[in-house]
Amino acid sequence: MRVLIVGEIGGIALAAAMGWLVLLARWLKGRPATGWLAGLRQVPRRYLVDVHHVVARRPAAARMHAMAAGGVLGGAALALLAALLGAGGIVWALAALAFGMGGIGALLVWRRRVPKAPPALSGGAFLWLPAALAAWCVGNGLAALFMAIGASALPVIPSVVLGGLGGVALLRLVALGPMRHALAGVAWLAGHTRPGRFTGKGRDTGLRPLDLAAPRLGVLVPADFSGPELAAFDACIQCGRCEEACPAFAAGQRLNPKALIQTLSGAMRAVPPPYAGRPAPSVPVLQGKGGMGQPIVGNVLHRDTLWACTTCRACVEECPMLIEHVDAVVALRRGQTLMLGATRDGAAQALRASRERAEPGGRDLAARGDMIAALDMPVLPPGGESDILLWLGEGAFDARYGRTLRALVTLMRRAGLRFATLGADEVDCGDLARRLGDEATFQSLAAEAISALKARRFTKIVTADPHALHVLRNEYPALGGRWEVQHHTGLLDELVRDGRLRLERRESTRVAYHDPCYLGRYNGEIDAPRRLLDAACTDRVEMARHGMRAMCCGGGGGSPVSDVDAVTRIPDLRMEQARAAGAGLVAVACPGCTAMLEGVTGPRPEIRDVAELVLAAVVAGAMV
Amino acid sequence: MRSVVLLSGGIDPVSGRPAPPSGEIAAIGLALSAGGAVGGVHVGLPAAALGQAAGHGLGQIACLRGVGDPVAILAAHLSAAPPDLVLAGSRACGGEDSGMLPYLLAERLGWPLLAGVVAIGTVADGWLPVTIGLPLGARQDARIRLPCILCAHDAAPAPPFVFDRARRVAMHAVAVADAETIAPPEGTERPYRARPRLIGSAAPAGGGRVLDNPDPAEAARVLLDHLRALGMLDA
Amino acid sequence: MTGRPRRDPRAERARCLVPGGARPRLVRAGWDGMAIVPDAGPREPVMIRLETPAFWVAAVVEAPDGRLDRWGRQTLGSARVLAGTDGGVVALLVGRDVAEAVGEAGADRVVCLETAIGPDAMPGAMLAALAPFAPRHVVLAESPAGGDWARRLAARSGWPIQTGVEMLSARQAIRPVGGVRRERAAVPARLLTLPIDRVAPYGGTRREGRPCPAPDVPAMAARIQVGPVIAAQAAGMPLAEAPFVMAAGHGVRDFDSFHTLSRLLGATEGASRVVCDAGLMPRAAQVGASGTVLDARCYLAVGIAGAPQHLQGLGKVEHVVAVNTDLHAAIVARAGLSIIADAQAVMPALIALLRGEG
Ligand SMILES: Cc1cc2nc3c(=O)[nH]c(=O)nc-3n(C[C@H](O)[C@H](O)[C@H](O)COP(=O)(O)OP(=O)(O)OC[C@H]3O[C@@H](n4cnc5c(N)ncnc54)[C@H](O)[C@@H]3O)c2cc1C
Ligand code: SF4
Ligand code: SF4
């Protein structure tokens, strides 16, 4: 009997391992990754800590997964152990217990879609998953139970057959997708392209520099992705959490992050298994054939999908498989932009202006200070020295955001800070170019900005633009520019806490704070602006989606200049959420959010930058 | 069909940074649409703006290194191995910017020239059909004998910029015989001062007139009179 | 010539008004040789007849449809500037004869050339026509045709040329160089071209505009054949080139009226982003920072608030007209005429008015 069980469970396990090798062989056709195998050691920790940290945000799903996965794997391991070592009844009983738990897990998997399947979940082969899991767990569980009580071969054999059938079904579901995540997940977690996510230090959200001398820039065909990235696409469990979080999807643009990842997984195969989840909205069916050397965009992936993404990382934040959607999008954009010049018209204009005028809006760099000209801001000449360098950013050209900057500058003066700007030497930080895939223009802008900054002495950089903040803080270091970079809300928070600014709460309408993606999700800064608002306003509410899980305003990633067709506008959706929270005023902390939310037409809550609200509440500063 | 695009290098008028003039990008687009071999020619040293121009679709650029009149240098270079088609922008940006070079070149080579070209067709019997863009979207068809010089309309479709092409361009320096020197332009040069234009003769006097809550018929009357005064309804 | 010229400050002021703001500003710098009027007091309109001027200045003027346009008058005006009191102005008219108007615009002599001569033969024809006058200067408009002729003429004759002169006096011509970041002031060259609205038209006493015989056009082998000009329909015109744009904003609900009106007015249609986002107008119609930047002379904004990103698209527009229910909309501040009323009521009224008129 023991031989039978070893044969059955072992055979299935062996077949699974073979399947893994087949998958691995395909992933290895991607660009080589260093230290992939070595990463295998990290997998248990990454899986048990980091993956479950995300999964556990939905306790029901976490329970389901723990039971199903734990039962399937734990039961099998214990049963194998018992059978191989000829252990006593106690191990068999434990195995039976584990399988029993797995059986409950299978039941929970079934309950997820019955009576009504949530729209974000996939159907198709997924509908077979509970049965396969149940057969494996019940069959093997019974066998283990019979072994534990020392029953005869008669009941064991049919149980083992049932378990074996379940096993075969599970293997089939690896090929069809639903169970592939288990195998691919191991490879992906071992070779995760952002190991910084697992260290607990920082957030590891910056894009990686591209070697501009490489023959192929970015991704055109699946083989241009690195091996682990390809494994990541195969690791997607189609849970649809990313889809629920995606602003572009909600606005009816041709992007569904889950469908995107599934498309990329399918792109590796000439005959991909059918996808039974929701597609990207109104996207026509593409007839192209996949393959490691087949073009992706325009062939299996619609062009608009690529340009609709706001790079907000909401999907990444939600993904239990820790998949990096934004990296995939940017890699594909790099291929389109750098190798083919195939960007959207508006984006091409912005990129040309970035290239030729060092400013995506095409404006004269000397005009950046115009909106704060009345404040007589000191400009730091090369070789000059100051405490704080104020990076103005693209918003400075805009009259509306000029008000924010004036509020900030007034507050900094009140607190007695010494600061200056780069004046006409401030080029665009390159954020837009980089998100649009134009790494060449990004790197040349970055080099210029870094050398302008290096020519001056200061202790830190302060900016009111989270996009600039992210680029300067997280992406310049890889190019040799390392400074302390602070967001203006962080600085003001510090000044208030140090007592250098004293605030008195103003009787206010309800204020809701909208987290900029590049400050919250990209940099983890969600508390300072809230502390400031609590000190400045009497009535603050939270929108349903806030903090690390806030919804994007639609302004990032070059989405506004790409003008991808939509059904509704992302800022309108966000404003609706603010209204639903009862807000009469939306506090913002980013020039992009300000412009996007102010662009919402009709009667709506007011938009104010945190700095403006703080200025209205300030009663004393060091200077007064 | 062999086409040569004349490249001036150039700067962006707002930033003063290296940038190819729009007309030259449009010229590259026309050259590509003609099919066949396309190359760029520049009189002078390789410059950053040339690489950017190449990104719009040139595989190679010859940089003619000679001293003296660029027209003479170009004419000598082009007559050594005459192409079928020479394309240029409407004017350079960053130098004298007079737009004279293609005309002087045409005169010297004895070739016909057409300016303001937005599209070209396929050659028949040694004639090349072209479309000329005129103000207000008007178009004019024309035919020109090859070899010829065409100046592209600034608004002719621009081929996209592809970094991969820009970085691959082969820029080779070609040593050429020196030409006669030309006198530098007369006068004194200084930073540009923007001077406001005269009021258009059709402009109505005053501005910022506001009609608050008129009845629709009155509003329509005022609107119509205003648009008439602006000369918008003449056609 | 009758009497000593003197300056007429009022006429001078009127011609120097520049746009921008409610209060007109004056540009006077470098503009001498203004309106020349006879010394004596009010009397019968006279005509200046010039027999043998000290020298000639030629102006090449386009009049394809027998009308002298603003640019043509300005070209003649600048020829007068260069001619001063002693010189005569000969108009080289390409197109139909408009001798009457040309005299008024400052020409002492007129020579007509046919448009049909074509670009290739034009410099030869012009040189033949100008030969009897041996002009000290030849002025042309920096228009597509004028600019083309000027350069052909310069290349053929070898005369020095200054293109795109932005300020002109008898002693000095200033033109931008170096990517319009620098400028060069020099003595006016033999050939000059002028952008529009840089030099005022002649405002003095009518000149004779005496017709002179056209030269024989030297025959040459046909190397270029030019077909007729095909005017664009307002509807199909590229937005960036359209002279008259009528745009719909979020305040427009009656799109049938909007389309009818734009057709009747002969305006090209545009839209604000909200309208394009909503799919009510095609994306290509979007005006603004992330859409098209207009080069129109007139922009009729219906139900458009005038958000900063939208106004960025109006950079070069001369005349903005707004129909909006909100007196405080940003577009009203930018408009030369604002109708504060419901677009859904104004559009049908205007349609009715236009239809009623014919
Ligand atoms: C990054 C970015 C880029 C952008 N780029 C552009 C761009 O390129 N182009 C663009 O247009 N926008 C752009 N926008 C959007 C812009 O901010 C505004 O949202 C948009 O221009 C508003 O359009 P609107 O004026 O039609 O709508 P609204 O702001 O809703 O204004 C409607 C106007 O119509 C008036 N109105 C209402 N009813 C009537 C009626 N019955 N009769 C007459 N008037 C009426 C109202 O008083 C109001 O003034 C951009 C925004 C961002 C953030
Ligand atoms: S980054 Fe944001 S917009 Fe892009 S796919 Fe993810 S959720 Fe959607
Ligand atoms: S990409 Fe991640 S979040 Fe999206 S469906 Fe797949 S596993 Fe779920």
GROMACS .gro file of C-alpha atoms in nm, chain B residues 111-234:
model
  124
  735TRP     CA    1   1.773   7.240  -6.130
  736PRO     CA    2   1.408   7.333  -6.085
  737LEU     CA    3   1.280   7.397  -5.733
  738LEU     CA    4   0.942   7.393  -5.564
  739ALA     CA    5   0.868   7.512  -5.211
  740GLY     CA    6   0.593   7.439  -4.964
  741VAL     CA    7   0.568   7.072  -5.058
  742VAL     CA    8   0.343   6.861  -4.834
  743ALA     CA    9   0.337   6.536  -5.032
  744ILE     CA   10   0.504   6.372  -5.329
  745GLY     CA   11   0.376   6.105  -5.565
  746THR     CA   12   0.545   5.854  -5.791
  747VAL     CA   13   0.762   5.951  -6.083
  748ALA     CA   14   0.622   5.916  -6.434
  749ASP     CA   15   0.823   6.007  -6.748
  750GLY     CA   16   1.079   6.198  -6.549
  751TRP     CA   17   0.811   6.412  -6.387
  752LEU     CA   18   0.749   6.399  -6.014
  753PRO     CA   19   0.399   6.494  -5.900
  754VAL     CA   20   0.394   6.696  -5.579
  755THR     CA   21   0.132   6.863  -5.363
  756ILE     CA   22   0.196   7.212  -5.237
  757GLY     CA   23   0.044   7.333  -4.914
  758LEU     CA   24  -0.095   7.686  -4.910
  759PRO     CA   25  -0.238   7.887  -4.623
  760LEU     CA   26  -0.578   7.795  -4.479
  761GLY     CA   27  -0.547   7.435  -4.579
  762ALA     CA   28  -0.556   7.507  -4.954
  763ARG     CA   29  -0.363   7.267  -5.176
  764GLN     CA   30  -0.212   7.287  -5.522
  765ASP     CA   31  -0.096   7.004  -5.743
  766ALA     CA   32   0.221   7.047  -5.945
  767ARG     CA   33   0.469   6.844  -6.147
  768ILE     CA   34   0.841   6.895  -6.155
  769ARG     CA   35   1.119   6.746  -6.368
  770LEU     CA   36   1.384   6.539  -6.202
  771PRO     CA   37   1.642   6.601  -6.075
  772CYS     CA   38   1.503   6.878  -5.863
  773ILE     CA   39   1.506   7.045  -5.525
  774LEU     CA   40   1.199   7.043  -5.303
  775CYS     CA   41   1.149   7.251  -4.989
  776ALA     CA   42   0.914   7.083  -4.748
  777HIS     CA   43   0.624   7.264  -4.590
  778ASP     CA   44   0.675   7.290  -4.214
  779ALA     CA   45   0.340   7.120  -4.165
  780ALA     CA   46   0.408   6.824  -4.393
  781PRO     CA   47   0.368   6.500  -4.197
  782ALA     CA   48   0.669   6.445  -3.974
  783PRO     CA   49   0.799   6.091  -3.938
  784PRO     CA   50   0.825   5.986  -3.571
  785PHE     CA   51   1.150   6.018  -3.382
  786VAL     CA   52   1.309   5.683  -3.309
  787PHE     CA   53   1.598   5.685  -3.066
  788ASP     CA   54   1.725   5.356  -3.202
  789ARG     CA   55   1.775   5.520  -3.543
  790ALA     CA   56   1.934   5.828  -3.395
  791ARG     CA   57   2.195   5.622  -3.215
  792ARG     CA   58   2.270   5.407  -3.517
  793VAL     CA   59   2.320   5.683  -3.772
  794ALA     CA   60   2.648   5.665  -3.958
  795MET     CA   61   2.788   6.017  -3.972
  796HIS     CA   62   3.090   6.025  -4.195
  797ALA     CA   63   3.307   6.323  -4.250
  798VAL     CA   64   3.380   6.383  -4.616
  799ALA     CA   65   3.677   6.600  -4.697
  800VAL     CA   66   3.590   6.832  -4.983
  801ALA     CA   67   3.772   7.105  -5.167
  802ASP     CA   68   3.746   7.450  -5.017
  803ALA     CA   69   3.519   7.694  -5.194
  804GLU     CA   70   3.527   8.068  -5.244
  805THR     CA   71   3.469   8.256  -4.921
  806ILE     CA   72   3.157   8.462  -4.878
  807ALA     CA   73   3.138   8.794  -4.706
  808PRO     CA   74   2.984   8.789  -4.361
  809PRO     CA   75   2.643   8.958  -4.343
  810GLU     CA   76   2.646   9.331  -4.284
  811GLY     CA   77   2.508   9.509  -3.982
  812THR     CA   78   2.517   9.463  -3.610
  813GLU     CA   79   2.388   9.159  -3.428
  814ARG     CA   80   2.227   9.173  -3.086
  815PRO     CA   81   1.976   8.981  -2.874
  816TYR     CA   82   1.630   8.963  -3.026
  817ARG     CA   83   1.372   9.210  -2.908
  818ALA     CA   84   1.010   9.113  -2.966
  819ARG     CA   85   0.814   9.394  -3.128
  820PRO     CA   86   0.438   9.385  -3.119
  821ARG     CA   87   0.262   9.363  -3.451
  822LEU     CA   88   0.035   9.631  -3.585
  823ILE     CA   89  -0.334   9.586  -3.526
  824GLY     CA   90  -0.491   9.400  -3.811
  825SER     CA   91  -0.679   9.646  -4.027
  826ALA     CA   92  -0.999   9.446  -3.986
  827ALA     CA   93  -0.987   9.445  -3.609
  828PRO     CA   94  -1.273   9.621  -3.436
  829ALA     CA   95  -1.184   9.902  -3.204
  830GLY     CA   96  -1.183   9.832  -2.833
  831GLY     CA   97  -1.217   9.490  -2.678
  832GLY     CA   98  -1.365   9.292  -2.396
  833ARG     CA   99  -1.723   9.383  -2.478
  834VAL     CA  100  -1.968   9.187  -2.263
  835LEU     CA  101  -2.337   9.149  -2.335
  836ASP     CA  102  -2.505   9.030  -2.021
  837ASN     CA  103  -2.817   8.827  -2.069
  838PRO     CA  104  -2.938   8.967  -2.402
  839ASP     CA  105  -3.236   8.812  -2.571
  840PRO     CA  106  -3.129   8.548  -2.822
  841ALA     CA  107  -3.220   8.754  -3.128
  842GLU     CA  108  -3.017   9.050  -3.009
  843ALA     CA  109  -2.728   8.821  -2.916
  844ALA     CA  110  -2.736   8.669  -3.264
  845ARG     CA  111  -2.738   9.015  -3.426
  846VAL     CA  112  -2.440   9.136  -3.223
  847LEU     CA  113  -2.247   8.815  -3.285
  848LEU     CA  114  -2.305   8.834  -3.656
  849ASP     CA  115  -2.206   9.200  -3.679
  850HIS     CA  116  -1.892   9.129  -3.479
  851LEU     CA  117  -1.791   8.833  -3.695
  852ARG     CA  118  -1.856   9.042  -4.006
  853ALA     CA  119  -1.641   9.324  -3.871
  854LEU     CA  120  -1.363   9.073  -3.817
  855GLY     CA  121  -1.400   8.971  -4.179
  856MET     CA  122  -1.474   8.613  -4.088
  857LEU     CA  123  -1.783   8.583  -4.307
  858ASP     CA  124  -1.641   8.726  -4.628
   0.00000   0.00000   0.00000
